[in-house]
mmCIF file of C-alpha atoms in Angstrom:
data_model
loop_
_atom_site.group_PDB
_atom_site.id
_atom_site.type_symbol
_atom_site.label_atom_id
_atom_site.label_comp_id
_atom_site.label_asym_id
_atom_site.label_seq_id
_atom_site.Cartn_x
_atom_site.Cartn_y
_atom_site.Cartn_z
ATOM 1 C CA MET V 897 71.932 101.822 108.245
ATOM 2 C CA MET V 898 69.632 100.404 105.559
ATOM 3 C CA ILE V 899 72.389 100.694 102.953
ATOM 4 C CA LYS V 900 74.786 98.869 105.278
ATOM 5 C CA LEU V 901 72.238 96.099 105.879
ATOM 6 C CA LEU V 902 71.405 95.754 102.174
ATOM 7 C CA HIS V 903 75.093 95.761 101.239
ATOM 8 C CA THR V 904 75.788 93.017 103.781
ATOM 9 C CA ALA V 905 72.854 90.907 102.570
ATOM 10 C CA ILE V 906 74.017 91.125 98.959
ATOM 11 C CA TRP V 907 77.586 90.313 100.039
ATOM 12 C CA VAL V 908 76.368 87.208 101.910
ATOM 13 C CA ILE V 909 74.512 85.991 98.809
ATOM 14 C CA LEU V 910 77.499 86.566 96.508
ATOM 15 C CA ALA V 911 79.912 84.942 98.976
ATOM 16 C CA ALA V 912 77.566 81.947 99.274
ATOM 17 C CA LEU V 913 77.491 81.623 95.477
ATOM 18 C CA ILE V 914 81.297 81.598 95.370
ATOM 19 C CA PHE V 915 81.492 78.939 98.080
ATOM 20 C CA TYR V 916 78.839 76.957 96.206
ATOM 21 C CA LEU V 917 81.069 77.018 93.108
ATOM 22 C CA ILE V 918 83.921 75.563 95.137
ATOM 23 C CA TYR V 919 81.622 72.916 96.608
ATOM 24 C CA ALA V 920 80.235 72.014 93.180
ATOM 25 C CA GLY V 921 83.722 71.790 91.735
ATOM 26 C CA ILE V 922 84.918 69.513 94.542
ATOM 27 C CA SER V 923 81.802 67.336 94.653
ATOM 28 C CA GLY V 924 81.141 67.235 90.919
ATOM 29 C CA LYS V 925 77.504 68.243 91.468
ATOM 30 C CA ILE V 926 77.195 70.630 88.545
ATOM 31 C CA THR V 927 73.674 72.060 88.625
ATOM 32 C CA PRO V 928 72.025 75.072 86.996
ATOM 33 C CA LEU V 929 72.921 77.022 90.152
ATOM 34 C CA VAL V 930 76.594 76.706 89.153
ATOM 35 C CA TYR V 931 75.937 78.658 85.961
ATOM 36 C CA ILE V 932 73.774 81.199 87.804
ATOM 37 C CA SER V 933 76.591 81.645 90.331
ATOM 38 C CA ILE V 934 79.181 82.228 87.625
ATOM 39 C CA GLU V 935 76.936 84.722 85.845
ATOM 40 C CA ALA V 936 76.051 86.603 89.053
ATOM 41 C CA ILE V 937 79.696 87.081 89.939
ATOM 42 C CA VAL V 938 80.531 88.185 86.380
ATOM 43 C CA VAL V 939 77.740 90.788 86.608
ATOM 44 C CA GLU V 940 79.149 91.955 89.954
ATOM 45 C CA GLY V 941 82.592 92.238 88.353
ATOM 46 C CA ILE V 942 81.169 94.329 85.520
ATOM 47 C CA LEU V 943 79.443 96.623 88.022
ATOM 48 C CA LEU V 944 82.653 97.000 89.994
ATOM 49 C CA ALA V 945 84.548 97.864 86.808
ATOM 50 C CA ILE V 946 81.942 100.456 85.839
ATOM 51 C CA PHE V 947 82.101 102.043 89.310
ATOM 52 C CA ARG V 948 85.940 102.150 89.385
ATOM 53 C CA TRP V 949 86.291 99.035 91.566
ATOM 54 C CA ARG V 950 83.821 100.273 94.176
ATOM 55 C CA CYS V 951 80.502 98.657 94.877
ATOM 56 C CA PRO V 952 77.630 100.895 93.749
ATOM 57 C CA LEU V 953 76.253 100.707 97.290
ATOM 58 C CA THR V 954 79.567 102.016 98.629
ATOM 59 C CA VAL V 955 79.228 104.982 96.294
ATOM 60 C CA VAL V 956 75.743 105.686 97.676
ATOM 61 C CA ALA V 957 76.804 105.134 101.299
ATOM 62 C CA ARG V 958 79.755 107.529 100.863
ATOM 63 C CA LYS V 959 77.230 110.377 100.550
ATOM 64 C CA TYR V 960 76.213 109.744 104.165
ATOM 65 C CA SER V 961 79.604 109.109 105.772
ATOM 66 C CA ASP V 962 83.103 110.487 105.737
ATOM 67 C CA SER V 963 84.533 107.479 107.591
ATOM 68 C CA SER V 964 87.873 106.187 106.351
ATOM 69 C CA GLN V 965 87.226 102.643 107.574
ATOM 70 C CA ALA V 966 86.880 99.974 104.895
ATOM 71 C CA ASN V 967 83.771 98.591 106.603
ATOM 72 C CA PHE V 968 81.888 101.875 107.000
ATOM 73 C CA ASP V 969 79.218 100.623 104.586
ATOM 74 C CA ILE V 970 79.014 96.895 105.378
ATOM 75 C CA TYR V 971 78.783 94.663 108.435
ATOM 76 C CA LEU V 972 82.124 92.896 107.977
ATOM 77 C CA PRO V 973 85.293 92.957 110.028
ATOM 78 C CA GLU V 974 87.627 95.749 108.912
ATOM 79 C CA TRP V 975 90.303 93.336 107.622
ATOM 80 C CA LEU V 976 87.770 91.416 105.511
ATOM 81 C CA ALA V 977 86.177 94.551 104.091
ATOM 82 C CA ARG V 978 89.646 95.865 103.205
ATOM 83 C CA HIS V 979 90.724 92.660 101.394
ATOM 84 C CA ASN V 980 87.316 91.462 100.228
ATOM 85 C CA LYS V 981 87.868 91.789 96.471
ATOM 86 C CA THR V 982 91.227 90.028 96.580
ATOM 87 C CA ILE V 983 90.062 87.155 98.795
ATOM 88 C CA PHE V 984 86.838 86.477 96.936
ATOM 89 C CA SER V 985 88.372 86.939 93.480
ATOM 90 C CA ILE V 986 90.855 84.195 94.323
ATOM 91 C CA LEU V 987 88.102 81.969 95.711
ATOM 92 C CA TYR V 988 85.975 82.605 92.605
ATOM 93 C CA ILE V 989 88.835 81.672 90.288
ATOM 94 C CA ILE V 990 89.416 78.490 92.300
ATOM 95 C CA GLY V 991 85.698 77.654 92.091
ATOM 96 C CA VAL V 992 85.498 78.252 88.347
ATOM 97 C CA ALA V 993 88.695 76.258 87.788
ATOM 98 C CA LEU V 994 87.319 73.329 89.811
ATOM 99 C CA VAL V 995 84.014 73.426 87.931
ATOM 100 C CA GLY V 996 85.862 73.644 84.609
ATOM 101 C CA TRP V 997 88.057 70.699 85.584
ATOM 102 C CA ARG V 998 84.949 68.663 86.486
ATOM 103 C CA LEU V 999 83.254 69.513 83.210
ATOM 104 C CA LEU V 1000 86.332 68.690 81.149
ATOM 105 C CA SER V 1001 87.028 65.436 82.988
ATOM 106 C CA ASN V 1002 83.565 63.986 82.352
#
């Protein structure tokens, strides 16, 4: 249960950073948090690549569960847990593109 709670808390923070990127790109309010957000998501991507596209917390949680549900290790709806990487990768790319557009247009 603690792994599931920790995993969800980290997911909320990373999702918020991605939505902040989109907001910053739309509003043009480019702050140091934009760069922190980009870096945090890049680090998460590196970790996912190292762990064969699984979150390290999923790897740990797997030791305690044999559930086949995508959300066995996180408090998210099944559909969101299943498509999480695709959805948030697209949103991240949109956010970075918007921020890049703002930076280049100034």
